[in-house]
Coordinates of C-alpha atoms in Angstrom, one line a residue:
X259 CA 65.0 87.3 17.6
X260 CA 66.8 84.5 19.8
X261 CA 70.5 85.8 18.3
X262 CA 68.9 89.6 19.2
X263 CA 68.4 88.9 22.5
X264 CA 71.6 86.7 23.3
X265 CA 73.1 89.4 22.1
X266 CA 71.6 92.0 24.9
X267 CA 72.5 89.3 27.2
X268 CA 76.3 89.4 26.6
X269 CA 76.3 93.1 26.2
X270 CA 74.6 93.7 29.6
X271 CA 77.0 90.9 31.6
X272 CA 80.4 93.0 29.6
X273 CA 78.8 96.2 31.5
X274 CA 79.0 94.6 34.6
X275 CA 82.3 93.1 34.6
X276 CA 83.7 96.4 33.1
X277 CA 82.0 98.2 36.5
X278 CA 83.1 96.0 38.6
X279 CA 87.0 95.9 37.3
X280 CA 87.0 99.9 37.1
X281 CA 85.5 100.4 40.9
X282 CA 88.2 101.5 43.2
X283 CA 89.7 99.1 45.9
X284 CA 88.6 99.5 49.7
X285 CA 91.5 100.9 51.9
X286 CA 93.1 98.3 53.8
X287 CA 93.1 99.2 57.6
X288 CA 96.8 99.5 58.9
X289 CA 98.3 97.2 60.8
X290 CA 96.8 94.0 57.5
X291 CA 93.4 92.4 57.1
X292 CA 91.1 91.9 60.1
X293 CA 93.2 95.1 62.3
X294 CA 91.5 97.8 63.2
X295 CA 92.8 101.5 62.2
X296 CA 95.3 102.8 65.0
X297 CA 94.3 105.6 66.9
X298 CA 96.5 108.8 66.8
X299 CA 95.5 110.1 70.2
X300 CA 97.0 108.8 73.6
X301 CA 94.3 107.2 76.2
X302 CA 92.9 109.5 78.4
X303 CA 93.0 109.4 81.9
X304 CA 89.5 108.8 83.9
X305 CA 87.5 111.6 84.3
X306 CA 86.9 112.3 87.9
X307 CA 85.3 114.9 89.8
X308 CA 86.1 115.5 94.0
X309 CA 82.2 115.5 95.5
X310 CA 80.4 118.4 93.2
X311 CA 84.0 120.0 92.2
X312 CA 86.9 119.5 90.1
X313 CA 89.7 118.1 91.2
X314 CA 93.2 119.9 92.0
X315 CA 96.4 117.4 92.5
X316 CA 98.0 118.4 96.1
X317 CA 100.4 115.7 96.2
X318 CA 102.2 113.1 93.8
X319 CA 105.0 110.3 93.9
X320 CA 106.4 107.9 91.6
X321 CA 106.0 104.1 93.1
X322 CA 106.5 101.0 91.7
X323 CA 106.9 102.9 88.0
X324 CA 103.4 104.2 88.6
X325 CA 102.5 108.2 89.2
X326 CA 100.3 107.7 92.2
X327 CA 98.4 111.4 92.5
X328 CA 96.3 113.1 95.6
X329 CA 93.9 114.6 93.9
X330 CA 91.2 117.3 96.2
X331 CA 88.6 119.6 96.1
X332 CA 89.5 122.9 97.1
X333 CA 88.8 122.7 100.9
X334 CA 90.9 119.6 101.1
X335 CA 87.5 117.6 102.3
X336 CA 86.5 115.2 99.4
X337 CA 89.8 113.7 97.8
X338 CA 90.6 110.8 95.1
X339 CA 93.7 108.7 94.3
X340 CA 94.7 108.0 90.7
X341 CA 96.9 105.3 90.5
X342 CA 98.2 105.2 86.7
X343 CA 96.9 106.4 83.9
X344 CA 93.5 104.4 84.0
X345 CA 92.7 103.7 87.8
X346 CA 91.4 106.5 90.6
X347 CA 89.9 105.5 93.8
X348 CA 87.4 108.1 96.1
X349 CA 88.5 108.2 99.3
X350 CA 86.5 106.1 101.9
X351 CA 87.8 108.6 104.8
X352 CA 86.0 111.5 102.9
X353 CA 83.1 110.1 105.1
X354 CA 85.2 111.1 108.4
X355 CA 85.6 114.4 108.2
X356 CA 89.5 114.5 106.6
X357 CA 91.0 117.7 105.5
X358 CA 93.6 116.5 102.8
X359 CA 97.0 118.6 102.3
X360 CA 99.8 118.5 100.2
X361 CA 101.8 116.2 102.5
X362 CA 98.7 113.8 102.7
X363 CA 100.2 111.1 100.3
X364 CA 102.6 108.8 102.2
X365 CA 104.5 106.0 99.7
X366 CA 107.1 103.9 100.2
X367 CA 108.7 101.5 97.2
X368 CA 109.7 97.8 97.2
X369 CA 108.7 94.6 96.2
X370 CA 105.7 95.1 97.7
X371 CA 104.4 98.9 97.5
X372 CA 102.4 100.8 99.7
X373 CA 100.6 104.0 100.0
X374 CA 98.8 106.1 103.0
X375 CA 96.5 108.8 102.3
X376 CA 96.2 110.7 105.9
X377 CA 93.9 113.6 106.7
X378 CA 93.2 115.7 109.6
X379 CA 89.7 115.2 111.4
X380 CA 88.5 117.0 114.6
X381 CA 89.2 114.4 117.0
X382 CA 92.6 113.3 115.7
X383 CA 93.9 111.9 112.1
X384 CA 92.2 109.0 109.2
X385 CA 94.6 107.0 107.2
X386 CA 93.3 104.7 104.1
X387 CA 95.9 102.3 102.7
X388 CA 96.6 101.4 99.3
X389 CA 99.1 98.4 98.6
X390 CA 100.2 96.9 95.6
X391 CA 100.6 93.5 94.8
X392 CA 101.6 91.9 91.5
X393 CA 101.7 94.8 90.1
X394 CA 97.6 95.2 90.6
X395 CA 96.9 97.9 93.6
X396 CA 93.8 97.7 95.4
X397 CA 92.5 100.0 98.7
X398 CA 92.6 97.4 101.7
X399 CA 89.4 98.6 102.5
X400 CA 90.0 99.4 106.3
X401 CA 90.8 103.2 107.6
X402 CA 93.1 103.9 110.1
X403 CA 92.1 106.1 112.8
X404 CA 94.6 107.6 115.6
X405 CA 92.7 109.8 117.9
X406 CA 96.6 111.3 118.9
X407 CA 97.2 112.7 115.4
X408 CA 99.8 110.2 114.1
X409 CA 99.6 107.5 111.9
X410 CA 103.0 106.6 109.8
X411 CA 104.6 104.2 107.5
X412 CA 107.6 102.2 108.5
X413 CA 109.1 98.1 107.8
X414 CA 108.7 97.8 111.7
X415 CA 108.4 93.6 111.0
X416 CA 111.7 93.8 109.2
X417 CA 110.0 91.8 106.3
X418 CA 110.4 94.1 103.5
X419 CA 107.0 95.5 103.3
X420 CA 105.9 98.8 105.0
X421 CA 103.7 98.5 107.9
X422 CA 101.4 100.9 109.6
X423 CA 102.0 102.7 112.9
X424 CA 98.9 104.0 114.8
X425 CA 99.3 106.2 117.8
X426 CA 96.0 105.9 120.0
X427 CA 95.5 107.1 124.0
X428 CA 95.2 104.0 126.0
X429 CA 91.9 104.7 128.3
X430 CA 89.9 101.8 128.6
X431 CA 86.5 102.6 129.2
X432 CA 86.2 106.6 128.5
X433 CA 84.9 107.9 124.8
X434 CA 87.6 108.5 122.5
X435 CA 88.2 112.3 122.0
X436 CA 87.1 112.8 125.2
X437 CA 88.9 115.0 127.9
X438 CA 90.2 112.1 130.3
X439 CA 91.0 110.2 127.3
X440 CA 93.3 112.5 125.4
X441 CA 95.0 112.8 129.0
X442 CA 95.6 109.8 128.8
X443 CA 99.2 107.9 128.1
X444 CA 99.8 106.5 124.5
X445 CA 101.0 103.9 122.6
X446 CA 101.3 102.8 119.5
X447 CA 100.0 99.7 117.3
X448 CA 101.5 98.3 114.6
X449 CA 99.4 96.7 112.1
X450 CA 101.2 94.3 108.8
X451 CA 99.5 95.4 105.7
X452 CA 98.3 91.6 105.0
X453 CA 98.1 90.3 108.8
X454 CA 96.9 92.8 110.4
X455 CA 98.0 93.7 114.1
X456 CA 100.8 92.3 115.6
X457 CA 101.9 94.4 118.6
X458 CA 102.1 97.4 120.2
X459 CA 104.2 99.7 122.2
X460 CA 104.7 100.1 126.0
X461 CA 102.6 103.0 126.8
X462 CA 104.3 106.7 127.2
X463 CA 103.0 109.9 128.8
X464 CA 102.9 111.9 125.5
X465 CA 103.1 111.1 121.5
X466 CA 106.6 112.8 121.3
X467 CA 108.2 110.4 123.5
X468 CA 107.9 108.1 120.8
X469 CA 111.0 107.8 118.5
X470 CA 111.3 110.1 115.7
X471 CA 107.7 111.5 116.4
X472 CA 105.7 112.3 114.4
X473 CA 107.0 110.7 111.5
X474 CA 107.3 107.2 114.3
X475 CA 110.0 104.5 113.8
X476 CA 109.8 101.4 115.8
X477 CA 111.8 98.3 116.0
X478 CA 110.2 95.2 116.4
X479 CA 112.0 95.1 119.9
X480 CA 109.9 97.8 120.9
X481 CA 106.3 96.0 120.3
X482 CA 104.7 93.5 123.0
X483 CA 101.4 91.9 123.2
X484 CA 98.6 95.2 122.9
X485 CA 96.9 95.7 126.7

């Protein structure tokens, strides 16, 4: 009886081992042990819609190695910025009334880039700025409104680094967009994407007497203290 049954017992453990040596090996993920597969398929870009529609691309640049792309609904009213291949920003001026076009998108390259998105509105023009630095680009957070129609991109600081030129009406105490104040004489601010304003223009009886209006370049010889 006892050699009977040691005899199942060695039987049953050969089965076992036999199993065990026959089953076939587990693929080993490429890359080694411990690496996940690789995918096949590039990343996607966000998916991103322009208020209740889909998205059309009206304008595109290359800056700082980047595709930076206006994207817009059809009406040119709700509008997005994809920056790369994994970052888009909605438009804060979407809330003011903008109508975007194909020359909305505004770049200029350096050590320090810097994007305008500008857009009509009824009582003049909305910029929002987008600036990169480190090679991280963020929205500065703070539109740009020129009730005369014009706000640009130029180095007017000389410091390497595009600022941003705003043409308003000078008309203390009347309602912007009003009749006395768009008869009003103009200037223009300038503003340093990181320090704000730092001067402004003498004030002229119409926007085109500013040089190279509309697309304005200033000096910093031509700024003073703003009234």
């Amino acid at each position: 009886m006892l050699f009977t049954a040691l005899l199942a017992v060695a039987v049953t453990a050969g089965v076992i081992v036999a199993v065990i040596l026959l089953r076939p090996a587990a693929p080993t993920p490429a890359g080694g042990p411990g690496v996940p597969p690789v995918s096949d398929g590039a990343p996607s870009a966000p998916s991103v819609n322009c208020g209740d529609s889909a998205c059309r691309e009206i304008g595109a640049m290359t800056v700082g190695g980047l595709p930076v792309v206006l994207l817009a609904d059809n009406a040119g009213k709700q509008g997005v910025v994809r920056i790369g291949a994994d970052t888009a920003y909605p438009l804060m001026i979407n809330d003011m009334g903008v109508t975007l076009k194909g020359d909305s998108l505004r770049c200029v390259d350096g050590a320090t880039p810097v994007c305008l998105v500008l857009g009509e509105t009824g009582g003049g023009a909305a910029g929002e700025l987008f600036v990169a630095r480190g090679g991280i680009w963020r929205d500065t957070g703070k539109p740009y409104f020129s009730d005369a129609g014009t706000v640009a991109l130029s180095d007017v600081t000389a410091d390497g680094v595009a600022d941003v030129i705003v043409v308003r009406h000078e008309c203390p105490g009347a309602q912007s967009g009003s009749a006395r104040c768009q008869a009003a004489p103009v200037l223009a601010e300038v503003y340093d994407v990181a320090r704000g304003s730092v001067g402004c223009t003498r004030r002229y009886t119409a926007p085109s007497e500013l040089r190279g209006w509309p697309d304005v370049r200033l000096t910093k010889a031509d700024l003073r203290a703003c009234p």
